Coordinates of C-alpha atoms and ligand atoms in Angstrom, one line a residue:
X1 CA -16.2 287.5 -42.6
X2 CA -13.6 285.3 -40.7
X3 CA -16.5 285.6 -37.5
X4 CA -19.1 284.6 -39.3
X5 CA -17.4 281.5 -40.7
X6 CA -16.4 280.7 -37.5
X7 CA -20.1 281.2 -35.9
X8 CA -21.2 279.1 -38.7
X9 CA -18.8 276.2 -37.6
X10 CA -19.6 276.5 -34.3
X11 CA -23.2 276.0 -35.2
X12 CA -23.0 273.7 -37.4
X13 CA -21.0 271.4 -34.5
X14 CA -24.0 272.2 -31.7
X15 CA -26.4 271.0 -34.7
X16 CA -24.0 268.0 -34.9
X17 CA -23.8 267.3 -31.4
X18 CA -27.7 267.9 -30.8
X19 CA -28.5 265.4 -33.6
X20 CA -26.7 261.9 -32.2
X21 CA -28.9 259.6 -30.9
X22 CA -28.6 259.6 -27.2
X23 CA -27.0 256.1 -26.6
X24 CA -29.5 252.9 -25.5
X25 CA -27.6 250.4 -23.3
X26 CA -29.6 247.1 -24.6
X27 CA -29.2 243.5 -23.5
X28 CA -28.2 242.3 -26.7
X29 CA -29.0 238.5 -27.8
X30 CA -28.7 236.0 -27.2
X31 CA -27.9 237.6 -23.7
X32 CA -24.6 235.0 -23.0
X33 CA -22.5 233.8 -25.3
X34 CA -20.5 231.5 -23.0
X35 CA -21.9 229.6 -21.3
X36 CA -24.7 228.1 -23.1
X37 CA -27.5 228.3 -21.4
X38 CA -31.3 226.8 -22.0
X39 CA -34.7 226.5 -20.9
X40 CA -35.2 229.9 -18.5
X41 CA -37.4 230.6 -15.8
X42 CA -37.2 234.1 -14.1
X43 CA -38.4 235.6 -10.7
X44 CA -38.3 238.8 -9.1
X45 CA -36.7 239.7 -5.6
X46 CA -36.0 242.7 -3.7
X47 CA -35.7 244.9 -7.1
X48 CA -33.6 242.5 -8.6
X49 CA -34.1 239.8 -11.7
X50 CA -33.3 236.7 -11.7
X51 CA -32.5 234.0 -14.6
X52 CA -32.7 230.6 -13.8
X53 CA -31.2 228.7 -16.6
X54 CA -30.3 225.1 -18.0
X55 CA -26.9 224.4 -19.4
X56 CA -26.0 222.9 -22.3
X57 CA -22.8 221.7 -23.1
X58 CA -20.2 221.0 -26.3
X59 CA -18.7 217.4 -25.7
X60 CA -17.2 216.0 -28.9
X61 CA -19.2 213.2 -30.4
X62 CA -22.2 213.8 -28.6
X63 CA -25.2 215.9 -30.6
X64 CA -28.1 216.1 -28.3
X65 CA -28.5 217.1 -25.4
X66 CA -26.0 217.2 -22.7
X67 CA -27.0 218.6 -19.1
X68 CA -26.3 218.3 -16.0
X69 CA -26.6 221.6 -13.9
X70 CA -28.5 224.6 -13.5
X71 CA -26.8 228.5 -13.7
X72 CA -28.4 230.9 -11.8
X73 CA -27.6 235.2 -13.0
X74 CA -29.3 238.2 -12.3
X75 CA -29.6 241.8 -13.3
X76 CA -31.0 245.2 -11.5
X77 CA -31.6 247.0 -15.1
X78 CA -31.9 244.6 -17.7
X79 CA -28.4 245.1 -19.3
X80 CA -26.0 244.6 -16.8
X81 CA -26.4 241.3 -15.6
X82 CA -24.1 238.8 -13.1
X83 CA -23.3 235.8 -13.5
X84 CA -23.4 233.8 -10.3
X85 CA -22.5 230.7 -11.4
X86 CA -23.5 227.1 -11.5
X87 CA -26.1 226.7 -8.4
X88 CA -27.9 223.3 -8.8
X89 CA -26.4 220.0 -10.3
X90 CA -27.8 216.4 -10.9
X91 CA -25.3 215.1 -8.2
X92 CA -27.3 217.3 -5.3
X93 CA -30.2 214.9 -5.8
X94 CA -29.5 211.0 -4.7
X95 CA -32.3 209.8 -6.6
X96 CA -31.0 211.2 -10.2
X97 CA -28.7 210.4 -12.5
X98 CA -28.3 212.4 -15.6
X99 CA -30.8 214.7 -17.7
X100 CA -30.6 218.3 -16.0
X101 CA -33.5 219.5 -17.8
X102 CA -35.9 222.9 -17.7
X103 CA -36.5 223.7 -14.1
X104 CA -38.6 226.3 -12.1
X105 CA -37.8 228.6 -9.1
X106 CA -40.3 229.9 -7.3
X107 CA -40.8 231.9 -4.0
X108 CA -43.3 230.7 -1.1
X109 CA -43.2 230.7 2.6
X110 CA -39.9 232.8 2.3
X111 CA -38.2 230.2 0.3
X112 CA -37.1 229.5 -3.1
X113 CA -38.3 226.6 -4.3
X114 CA -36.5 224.9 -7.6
X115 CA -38.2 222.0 -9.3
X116 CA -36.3 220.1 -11.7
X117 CA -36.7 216.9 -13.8
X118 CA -34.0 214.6 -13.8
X119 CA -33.9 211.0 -14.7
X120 CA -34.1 208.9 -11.9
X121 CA -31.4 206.3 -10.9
X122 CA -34.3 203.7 -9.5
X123 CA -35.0 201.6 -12.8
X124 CA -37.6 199.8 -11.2
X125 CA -40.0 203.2 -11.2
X126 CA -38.9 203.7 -15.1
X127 CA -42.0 203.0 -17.5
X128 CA -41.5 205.2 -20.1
X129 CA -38.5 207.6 -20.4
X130 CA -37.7 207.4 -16.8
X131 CA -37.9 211.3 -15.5
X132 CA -38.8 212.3 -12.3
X133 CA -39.3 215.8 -11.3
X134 CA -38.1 216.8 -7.5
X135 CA -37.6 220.2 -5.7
X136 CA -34.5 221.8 -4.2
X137 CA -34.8 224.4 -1.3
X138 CA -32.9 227.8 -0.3
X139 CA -33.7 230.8 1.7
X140 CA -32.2 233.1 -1.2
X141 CA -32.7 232.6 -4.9
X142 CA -28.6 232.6 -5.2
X143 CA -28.9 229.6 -2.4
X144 CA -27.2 227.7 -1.6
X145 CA -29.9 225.0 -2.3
X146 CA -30.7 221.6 -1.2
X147 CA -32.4 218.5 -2.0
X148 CA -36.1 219.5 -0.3
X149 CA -38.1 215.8 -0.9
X150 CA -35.6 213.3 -1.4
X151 CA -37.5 211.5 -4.0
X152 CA -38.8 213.1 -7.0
X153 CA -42.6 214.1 -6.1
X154 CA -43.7 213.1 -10.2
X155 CA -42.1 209.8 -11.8
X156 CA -43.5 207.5 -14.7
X157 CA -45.2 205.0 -11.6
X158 CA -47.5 208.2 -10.9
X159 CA -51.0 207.7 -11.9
X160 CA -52.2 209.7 -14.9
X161 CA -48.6 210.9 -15.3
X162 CA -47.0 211.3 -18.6
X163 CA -44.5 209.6 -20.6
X164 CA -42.0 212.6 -20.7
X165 CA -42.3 213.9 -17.2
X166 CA -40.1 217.3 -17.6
X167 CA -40.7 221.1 -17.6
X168 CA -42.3 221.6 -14.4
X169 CA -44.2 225.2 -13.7
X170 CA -45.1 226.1 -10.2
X171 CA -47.4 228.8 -9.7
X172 CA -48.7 230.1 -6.1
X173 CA -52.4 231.2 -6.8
X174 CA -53.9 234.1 -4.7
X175 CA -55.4 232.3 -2.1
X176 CA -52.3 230.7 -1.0
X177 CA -52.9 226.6 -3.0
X178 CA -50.0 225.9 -4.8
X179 CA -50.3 224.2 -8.4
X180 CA -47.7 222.7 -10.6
X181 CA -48.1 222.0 -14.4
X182 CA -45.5 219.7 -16.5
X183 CA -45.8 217.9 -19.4
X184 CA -44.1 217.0 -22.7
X185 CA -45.0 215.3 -26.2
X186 CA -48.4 217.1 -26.5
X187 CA -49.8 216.1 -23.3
X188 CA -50.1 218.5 -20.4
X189 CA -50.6 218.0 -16.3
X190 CA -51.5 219.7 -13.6
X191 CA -51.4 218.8 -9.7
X192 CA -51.8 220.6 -6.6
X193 CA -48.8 220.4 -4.1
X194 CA -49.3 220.2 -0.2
X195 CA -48.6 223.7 1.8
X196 CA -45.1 222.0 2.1
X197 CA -44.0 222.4 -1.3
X198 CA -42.7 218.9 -1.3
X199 CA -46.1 216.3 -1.9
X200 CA -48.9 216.6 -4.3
X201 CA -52.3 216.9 -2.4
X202 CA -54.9 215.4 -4.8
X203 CA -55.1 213.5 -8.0
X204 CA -53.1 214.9 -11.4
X205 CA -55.5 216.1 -14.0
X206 CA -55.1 216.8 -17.6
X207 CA -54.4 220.1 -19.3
X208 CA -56.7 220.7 -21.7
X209 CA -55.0 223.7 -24.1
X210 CA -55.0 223.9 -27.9
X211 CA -51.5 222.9 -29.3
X212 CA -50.2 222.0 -25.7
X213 CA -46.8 220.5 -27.1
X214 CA -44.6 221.3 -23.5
X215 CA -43.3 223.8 -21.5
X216 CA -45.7 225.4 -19.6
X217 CA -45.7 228.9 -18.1
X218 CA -48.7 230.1 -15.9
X219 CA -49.0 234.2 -15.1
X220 CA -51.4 236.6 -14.0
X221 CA -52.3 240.0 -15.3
X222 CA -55.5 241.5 -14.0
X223 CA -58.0 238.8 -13.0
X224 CA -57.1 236.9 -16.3
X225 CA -54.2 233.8 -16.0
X226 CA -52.1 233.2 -19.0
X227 CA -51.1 229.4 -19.6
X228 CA -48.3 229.2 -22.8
X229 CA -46.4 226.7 -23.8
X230 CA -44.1 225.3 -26.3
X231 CA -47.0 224.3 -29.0
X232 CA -46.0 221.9 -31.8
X233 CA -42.4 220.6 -32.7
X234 CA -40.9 222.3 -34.0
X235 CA -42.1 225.0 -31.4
X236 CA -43.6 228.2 -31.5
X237 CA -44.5 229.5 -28.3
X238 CA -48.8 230.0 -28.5
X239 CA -51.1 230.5 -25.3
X240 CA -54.6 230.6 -23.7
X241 CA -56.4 232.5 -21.1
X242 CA -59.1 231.7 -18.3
X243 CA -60.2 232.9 -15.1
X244 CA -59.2 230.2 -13.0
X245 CA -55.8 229.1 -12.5
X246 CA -57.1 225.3 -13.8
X247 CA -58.7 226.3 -16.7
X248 CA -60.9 225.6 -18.9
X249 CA -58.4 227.3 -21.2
X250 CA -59.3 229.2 -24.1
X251 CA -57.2 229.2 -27.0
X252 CA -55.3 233.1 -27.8
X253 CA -52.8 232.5 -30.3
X254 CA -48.8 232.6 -30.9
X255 CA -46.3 234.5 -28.5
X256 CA -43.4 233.8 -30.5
X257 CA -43.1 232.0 -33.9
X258 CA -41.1 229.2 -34.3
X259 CA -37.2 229.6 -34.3
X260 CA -35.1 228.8 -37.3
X261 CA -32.1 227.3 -35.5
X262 CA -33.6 225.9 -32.9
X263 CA -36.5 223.2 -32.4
X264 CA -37.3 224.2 -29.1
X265 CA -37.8 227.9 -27.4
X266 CA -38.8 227.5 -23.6
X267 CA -40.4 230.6 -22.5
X268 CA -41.2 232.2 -19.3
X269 CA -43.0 235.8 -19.0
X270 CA -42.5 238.3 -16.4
X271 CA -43.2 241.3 -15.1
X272 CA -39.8 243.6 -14.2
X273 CA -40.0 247.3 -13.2
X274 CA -43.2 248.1 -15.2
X275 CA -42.3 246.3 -18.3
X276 CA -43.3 242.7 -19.9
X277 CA -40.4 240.2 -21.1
X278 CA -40.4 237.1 -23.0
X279 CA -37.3 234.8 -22.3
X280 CA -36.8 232.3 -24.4
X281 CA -34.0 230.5 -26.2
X282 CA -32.4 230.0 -29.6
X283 CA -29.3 227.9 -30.6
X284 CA -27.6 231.7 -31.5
X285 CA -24.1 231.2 -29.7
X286 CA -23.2 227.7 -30.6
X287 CA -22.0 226.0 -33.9
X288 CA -23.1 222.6 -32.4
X289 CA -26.1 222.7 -33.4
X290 CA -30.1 223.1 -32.5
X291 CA -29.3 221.5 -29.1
X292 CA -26.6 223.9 -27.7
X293 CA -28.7 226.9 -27.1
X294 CA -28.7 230.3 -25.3
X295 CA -30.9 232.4 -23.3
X296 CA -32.8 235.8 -24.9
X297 CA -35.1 238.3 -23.9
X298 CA -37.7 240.5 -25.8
X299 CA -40.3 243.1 -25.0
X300 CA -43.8 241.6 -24.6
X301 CA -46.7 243.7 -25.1
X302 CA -50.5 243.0 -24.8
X303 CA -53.3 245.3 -26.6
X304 CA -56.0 247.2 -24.8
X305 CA -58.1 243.8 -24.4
X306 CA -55.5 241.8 -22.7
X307 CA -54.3 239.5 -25.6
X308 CA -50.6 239.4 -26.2
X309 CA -49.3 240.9 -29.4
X310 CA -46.7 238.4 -31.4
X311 CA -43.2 239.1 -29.8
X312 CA -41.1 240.8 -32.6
X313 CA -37.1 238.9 -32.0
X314 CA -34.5 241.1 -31.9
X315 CA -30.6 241.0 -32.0
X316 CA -30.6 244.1 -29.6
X317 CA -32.6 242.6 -26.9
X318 CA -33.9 245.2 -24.3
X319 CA -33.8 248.3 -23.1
X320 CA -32.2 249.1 -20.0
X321 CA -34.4 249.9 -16.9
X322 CA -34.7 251.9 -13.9
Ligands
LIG1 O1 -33.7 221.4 -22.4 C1 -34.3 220.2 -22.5 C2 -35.7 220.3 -22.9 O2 -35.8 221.0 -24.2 C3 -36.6 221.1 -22.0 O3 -37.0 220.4 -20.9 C4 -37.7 221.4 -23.0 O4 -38.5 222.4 -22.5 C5 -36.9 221.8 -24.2 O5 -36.4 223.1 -24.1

């Protein structure tokens, strides 16, 4: 008798034991709680991930924003990420003076490539809200980087520029012509940059895409290119498809609904080891407010016709990858 009770404890532990849940490493959002961090853009290199982020920071008496530098971190899995510090500031670019907002890395010609707007310190080239948007240089995406253009390429004195000249997006197409997109306050721009990264080559034309509010975000998957954007303000992140980088754009729908704490949500989309994220931010981390934000991550998924399927938010974030 005293055997079989002590068979049946022994299988009732294995049962135990055999019934945990194996244990998930996830991300967890938002992914940072200190620093605050805003506005991410993401590339992939050698294997590796990396975040590109704004900063926002606390300083008493002051609710909106307040930025001036750029963090760079990356991960190899998902879940164990490194931060590598602050890697860009407004005082690397003579020509700005305050207004560190979203930026955009990107690699070409075995460079990286990070466009900011900033607003510029010449007051005789402000007409409207005075940003200009200029490009900083390194040979690794950790840098160190430096001013590439001295002189922001897009200012308020550009013709068919817009009055909040921020968020650029620069996106290499296959045959080699680079094209960067900006834009703020519902209006949208596009412009093709000279093989040197650093001058537009050709007029700026108009984005034409349903609910265009700002931030745009251009990627490929098959033949088809995705354009989204920040869409309305509040934002919810919304987005349209087309088979030519420039368009015409036809309207899809919403990638990621609009965020309860937090006007604004910045995405960028990528591709990571065989699975689809959407970065974005909320104001999560911070008691000060909707303008004090910090980076997440979610799964993105598209159905069997292409279209991306609403992003479902989580406090988990993702899972960790190989
Ligand atoms: O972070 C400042 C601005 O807020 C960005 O440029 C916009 O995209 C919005 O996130």
């Amino acid at each position: 008798m005293k055997q079989f009770v002590v068979l049946l404890a022994l299988a009732a532990g294995l049962f135990t034991i055999a019934c945990q849940p194996t244990k998930v490493e996830t991300s967890g959002n938002p992914l940072f709680d200190d620093p605050l961090t805003a506005d991410p853009c993401v590339l992939v290199y050698n294997d590796t991930l990396y975040l590109f982020t704004g900063s926002d920071e606390t300083v008493p008496g002051e609710e909106g924003f307040v930025m001036k530098k750029w963090y760079v971190f990356s991960t190899p899995d998902m879940v164990n990420w490194t931060n590598h510090g602050v890697k860009l500031t407004v005082e690397d670019f003579d020509w700005a003076s305050h207004a560190a907002f979203a930026g955009h890395c990107v690699e070409n010609h075995g460079k990286f490539w990070w466009y900011v707007p900033m607003v510029v310190k010449d007051t005789t080239t402000i007409v409207h809200e005075g940003f200009g948007i200029g490009v900083a240089v390194a040979d690794h995406p950790l840098g160190p980087y430096k001013d590439a253009s001295g002189k922001p390429i897009i200012c308020d004195t550009t013709t068919n520029s817009v009055v909040l000249n921020i968020d650029p997006a620069v996106y290499v197409d296959d045959d080699g012509q680079v094209y960067m997109y900006w834009g703020s306050w519902n209006e949208g721009r596009y412009v093709k940059l000279n093989d040197n990264m650093i001058e537009t080559d050709g007029p700026v034309e108009t984005v034409e895409a349903t609910n265009f509010f700002e931030a745009p975000w251009i990627h490929k998957k098959g033949d088809t290119y995705y354009l989204s954007y920040a869409a309305h303000y509040p934002s919810t992140t919304e987005y349209s498809t087309s088979k030519s980088v420039t368009g015409p754009w036809e309207y899809q729908g919403v990638i990621n609904d609009t965020i309860q704490n937090s006007p604004t949500n910045h995405q960028a989309i990528v591709t990571f080891k065989g699975q689809d994220y959407l970065f974005y931010h909320n104001a999560g981390s911070s008691t000060g407010g909707p303008f004090r934000r910090s980076v997440c991550v979610d799964k993105l998924e598209y159905d069997a016709n292409g279209k991306i399927m609403e992003v479902v938010r989580t406090k988990t974030g993702v899972a960790e990858v190989k």
